[in-house]
Amino acid sequence: MSDTPEGKAPHKNRPTPSVRSLPRPSSTGTARQAPPAARLLPRAVRAATHQSLSPPYASRSAHSTSASPHPPPRLRAHQMSDEDGAGAGEQLSDDQKREIAVWFLANAPTGEIHYVAKDVRALLQDEAVYEAAAAEAYPEYNKAHLVSLELPDRSGDIIITTYGELDKNDYIDPRTAQVATVDHVKQTCTKLRPALDEELPSAYIEEFRCAIDIELSKYVCEAYPKGVCAVYCTSGKDIEEPGADFGLAVVISAARRSPQNFCNGNWRSVWTLEFSYAFQLVEIKGKIQVGAHYFEEGNVQLDTDVDRKDSTLMQTPEDTAVSVTNIIRHQETEYFSSLEESYSKLSDATFKDLRRKLPVTRTLFPWHNTVALTLTRDLAKELAIGK
């Protein structure tokens, strides 16, 4: 089977995770380091930085995630010209280097952007270009991966998400009614201040938001050992009494990072709640994303997502919170179970379909009777053992 399979096995009525086989890391790397990005960069980037890599890495390319599945146009153009044998000595401008660096940083696997940044920085050998790339890529990466950071007063964690973004570096934590200033590159909170009245929802909206937050926190603590959640007001935050529509957003983020065991992963789900007063209905739409990177004696990345929707009656804040949380729990548990079912059939179905339809013998492999082709049986037959 090739390193980059072209086929996938369809699973009827069940979401199928996309598993991508990626370039193998060097066996000389230490157990506590992710695969260096230098080993994954195409020749166009190495030409831009005048770096020479040893022959084993000459044909390896970078892996991508759903955040940006295709390389930037300039990188694709250089890859094509490189394949044609042209432009081998072409000098890239600082803007082109920055654009390529941003792409690699923004598409780093979960929890591994610092490893990629270290190698990109070494390759660029230009601090100004690197800092410009990092300033652009890190905020994008943090929001895409719903990175959670501990608040300076240790009162909880804040999720870096567009729903809580007040400006480039300030994010609101609706649970504690505080605004944290974030250093995206260092992934830390540097300052903390109380939220202003205009930054918070009205008392009527807060009653619904707080009730859902309480129920959701119970579920997240049960389902995700290191999970973090938050509930944000997305529309109608100034509504003071019943009679108008408003919207909330539920954000759940859970990450497990274990580079010493060659694996990192995260679970991200965002649920939008649209409250319709006229119909006394709550429309629920969600998107679940799961990412995992395993790189022991290989380099494989899982990147899968699914959209779900449901609805429930608009009741009192407490009853609505219980109903909404139960729907989220059901949808996420169902999707998790479907992933486990898919994994259990990877060896029996998916990996077989990734192979070529016919081997070089032009004869179908008898998967239904593989026991008859075991090495032990063949040797016993050839050597007449037991006769």
GROMACS .gro file of N, CA, C and O in nm, residues 10-58:
model
  196
   10PRO      N    1  -1.645   0.365   0.139
   10PRO     CA    2  -1.766   0.432   0.186
   10PRO      C    3  -1.840   0.348   0.287
   10PRO      O    4  -1.851   0.227   0.272
   11HIS      N    5  -1.889   0.412   0.390
   11HIS     CA    6  -1.969   0.342   0.491
   11HIS      C    7  -2.111   0.395   0.481
   11HIS      O    8  -2.135   0.513   0.505
   12LYS      N    9  -2.202   0.310   0.448
   12LYS     CA   10  -2.339   0.352   0.429
   12LYS      C   11  -2.401   0.396   0.561
   12LYS      O   12  -2.390   0.329   0.661
   13ASN      N   13  -2.469   0.513   0.556
   13ASN     CA   14  -2.539   0.567   0.672
   13ASN      C   15  -2.448   0.588   0.792
   13ASN      O   16  -2.491   0.583   0.905
   14ARG      N   17  -2.324   0.609   0.770
   14ARG     CA   18  -2.233   0.631   0.882
   14ARG      C   19  -2.120   0.721   0.839
   14ARG      O   20  -2.062   0.701   0.733
   15PRO      N   21  -2.088   0.828   0.917
   15PRO     CA   22  -1.976   0.914   0.880
   15PRO      C   23  -1.846   0.838   0.884
   15PRO      O   24  -1.824   0.756   0.972
   16THR      N   25  -1.761   0.866   0.788
   16THR     CA   26  -1.633   0.796   0.781
   16THR      C   27  -1.519   0.894   0.800
   16THR      O   28  -1.510   0.993   0.729
   17PRO      N   29  -1.433   0.875   0.898
   17PRO     CA   30  -1.320   0.966   0.919
   17PRO      C   31  -1.222   0.954   0.805
   17PRO      O   32  -1.205   0.847   0.747
   18SER      N   33  -1.158   1.067   0.772
   18SER     CA   34  -1.057   1.064   0.668
   18SER      C   35  -0.921   1.040   0.731
   18SER      O   36  -0.877   1.116   0.816
   19VAL      N   37  -0.857   0.932   0.693
   19VAL     CA   38  -0.727   0.899   0.748
   19VAL      C   39  -0.625   0.921   0.639
   19VAL      O   40  -0.633   0.864   0.532
   20ARG      N   41  -0.527   1.006   0.667
   20ARG     CA   42  -0.426   1.036   0.568
   20ARG      C   43  -0.293   0.983   0.614
   20ARG      O   44  -0.250   1.009   0.725
   21SER      N   45  -0.229   0.908   0.529
   21SER     CA   46  -0.097   0.857   0.560
   21SER      C   47   0.005   0.957   0.512
   21SER      O   48   0.000   1.001   0.398
   22LEU      N   49   0.094   0.996   0.599
   22LEU     CA   50   0.184   1.106   0.573
   22LEU      C   51   0.328   1.060   0.576
   22LEU      O   52   0.358   0.948   0.617
   23PRO      N   53   0.423   1.147   0.535
   23PRO     CA   54   0.564   1.108   0.531
   23PRO      C   55   0.614   1.060   0.665
   23PRO      O   56   0.580   1.115   0.770
   24ARG      N   57   0.697   0.958   0.666
   24ARG     CA   58   0.751   0.901   0.789
   24ARG      C   59   0.858   0.992   0.846
   24ARG      O   60   0.945   1.040   0.774
   25PRO      N   61   0.855   1.019   0.976
   25PRO     CA   62   0.958   1.101   1.038
   25PRO      C   63   1.089   1.025   1.050
   25PRO      O   64   1.092   0.902   1.042
   26SER      N   65   1.196   1.099   1.074
   26SER     CA   66   1.325   1.036   1.090
   26SER      C   67   1.330   0.953   1.217
   26SER      O   68   1.277   0.990   1.320
   27SER      N   69   1.396   0.839   1.210
   27SER     CA   70   1.405   0.753   1.328
   27SER      C   71   1.502   0.806   1.431
   27SER      O   72   1.512   0.755   1.540
   28THR      N   73   1.573   0.914   1.395
   28THR     CA   74   1.671   0.970   1.490
   28THR      C   75   1.609   1.074   1.582
   28THR      O   76   1.674   1.126   1.670
   29GLY      N   77   1.479   1.111   1.561
   29GLY     CA   78   1.415   1.211   1.644
   29GLY      C   79   1.394   1.161   1.784
   29GLY      O   80   1.379   1.041   1.809
   30THR      N   81   1.387   1.252   1.880
   30THR     CA   82   1.366   1.214   2.019
   30THR      C   83   1.219   1.189   2.044
   30THR      O   84   1.133   1.238   1.972
   31ALA      N   85   1.191   1.118   2.152
   31ALA     CA   86   1.053   1.080   2.181
   31ALA      C   87   0.966   1.197   2.218
   31ALA      O   88   0.846   1.191   2.205
   32ARG      N   89   1.025   1.307   2.262
   32ARG     CA   90   0.946   1.421   2.309
   32ARG      C   91   0.932   1.530   2.204
   32ARG      O   92   0.893   1.640   2.235
   33GLN      N   93   0.964   1.502   2.081
   33GLN     CA   94   0.952   1.603   1.977
   33GLN      C   95   0.864   1.553   1.864
   33GLN      O   96   0.871   1.436   1.825
   34ALA      N   97   0.779   1.644   1.814
   34ALA     CA   98   0.698   1.610   1.697
   34ALA      C   99   0.788   1.611   1.574
   34ALA      O  100   0.898   1.665   1.577
   35PRO      N  101   0.745   1.552   1.461
   35PRO     CA  102   0.828   1.551   1.341
   35PRO      C  103   0.865   1.691   1.299
   35PRO      O  104   0.778   1.775   1.282
   36PRO      N  105   0.993   1.724   1.286
   36PRO     CA  106   1.032   1.860   1.247
   36PRO      C  107   0.972   1.899   1.113
   36PRO      O  108   0.968   1.821   1.020
   37ALA      N  109   0.924   2.022   1.106
   37ALA     CA  110   0.863   2.068   0.983
   37ALA      C  111   0.964   2.075   0.869
   37ALA      O  112   0.928   2.066   0.753
   38ALA      N  113   1.094   2.088   0.903
   38ALA     CA  114   1.196   2.096   0.798
   38ALA      C  115   1.195   1.971   0.711
   38ALA      O  116   1.224   1.977   0.593
   39ARG      N  117   1.157   1.858   0.771
   39ARG     CA  118   1.158   1.735   0.694
   39ARG      C  119   1.037   1.724   0.603
   39ARG      O  120   1.027   1.635   0.522
   40LEU      N  121   0.940   1.814   0.623
   40LEU     CA  122   0.818   1.807   0.546
   40LEU      C  123   0.807   1.916   0.440
   40LEU      O  124   0.716   1.915   0.360
   41LEU      N  125   0.899   2.013   0.440
   41LEU     CA  126   0.889   2.124   0.349
   41LEU      C  127   0.927   2.084   0.207
   41LEU      O  128   1.023   2.012   0.186
   42PRO      N  129   0.852   2.133   0.106
   42PRO     CA  130   0.887   2.104  -0.033
   42PRO      C  131   1.009   2.182  -0.076
   42PRO      O  132   1.055   2.275  -0.009
   43ARG      N  133   1.063   2.148  -0.191
   43ARG     CA  134   1.187   2.210  -0.236
   43ARG      C  135   1.172   2.359  -0.261
   43ARG      O  136   1.267   2.435  -0.252
   44ALA      N  137   1.048   2.403  -0.293
   44ALA     CA  138   1.028   2.546  -0.317
   44ALA      C  139   1.061   2.627  -0.193
   44ALA      O  140   1.119   2.735  -0.201
   45VAL      N  141   1.022   2.575  -0.075
   45VAL     CA  142   1.049   2.648   0.049
   45VAL      C  143   1.198   2.643   0.081
   45VAL      O  144   1.257   2.740   0.128
   46ARG      N  145   1.260   2.529   0.057
   46ARG     CA  146   1.403   2.519   0.086
   46ARG      C  147   1.482   2.611  -0.004
   46ARG      O  148   1.581   2.671   0.037
   47ALA      N  149   1.438   2.628  -0.129
   47ALA     CA  150   1.507   2.720  -0.219
   47ALA      C  151   1.493   2.862  -0.170
   47ALA      O  152   1.584   2.943  -0.181
   48ALA      N  153   1.373   2.891  -0.111
   48ALA     CA  154   1.349   3.027  -0.063
   48ALA      C  155   1.441   3.063   0.052
   48ALA      O  156   1.476   3.178   0.072
   49THR      N  157   1.479   2.966   0.130
   49THR     CA  158   1.562   2.993   0.247
   49THR      C  159   1.707   2.949   0.227
   49THR      O  160   1.788   2.957   0.317
   50HIS      N  161   1.738   2.898   0.106
   50HIS     CA  162   1.873   2.854   0.073
   50HIS      C  163   1.922   2.746   0.169
   50HIS      O  164   2.037   2.744   0.210
   51GLN      N  165   1.829   2.659   0.211
   51GLN     CA  166   1.865   2.549   0.299
   51GLN      C  167   1.876   2.422   0.216
   51GLN      O  168   1.797   2.399   0.126
   52SER      N  169   1.972   2.338   0.247
   52SER     CA  170   1.987   2.212   0.178
   52SER      C  171   1.959   2.100   0.276
   52SER      O  172   2.010   2.100   0.388
   53LEU      N  173   1.871   2.007   0.235
   53LEU     CA  174   1.838   1.894   0.319
   53LEU      C  175   1.897   1.767   0.259
   53LEU      O  176   1.924   1.761   0.140
   54SER      N  177   1.917   1.669   0.341
   54SER     CA  178   1.976   1.545   0.294
   54SER      C  179   1.882   1.474   0.198
   54SER      O  180   1.761   1.493   0.203
   55PRO      N  181   1.932   1.390   0.107
   55PRO     CA  182   1.852   1.325   0.004
   55PRO      C  183   1.728   1.252   0.052
   55PRO      O  184   1.627   1.255  -0.016
   56PRO      N  185   1.729   1.187   0.170
   56PRO     CA  186   1.607   1.115   0.209
   56PRO      C  187   1.483   1.202   0.218
   56PRO      O  188   1.372   1.153   0.211
   57TYR      N  189   1.501   1.336   0.237
   57TYR     CA  190   1.384   1.423   0.252
   57TYR      C  191   1.353   1.499   0.124
   57TYR      O  192   1.269   1.586   0.123
   58ALA      N  193   1.422   1.470   0.016
   58ALA     CA  194   1.410   1.553  -0.104
   58ALA      C  195   1.272   1.550  -0.165
   58ALA      O  196   1.229   1.647  -0.224
   0.00000   0.00000   0.00000
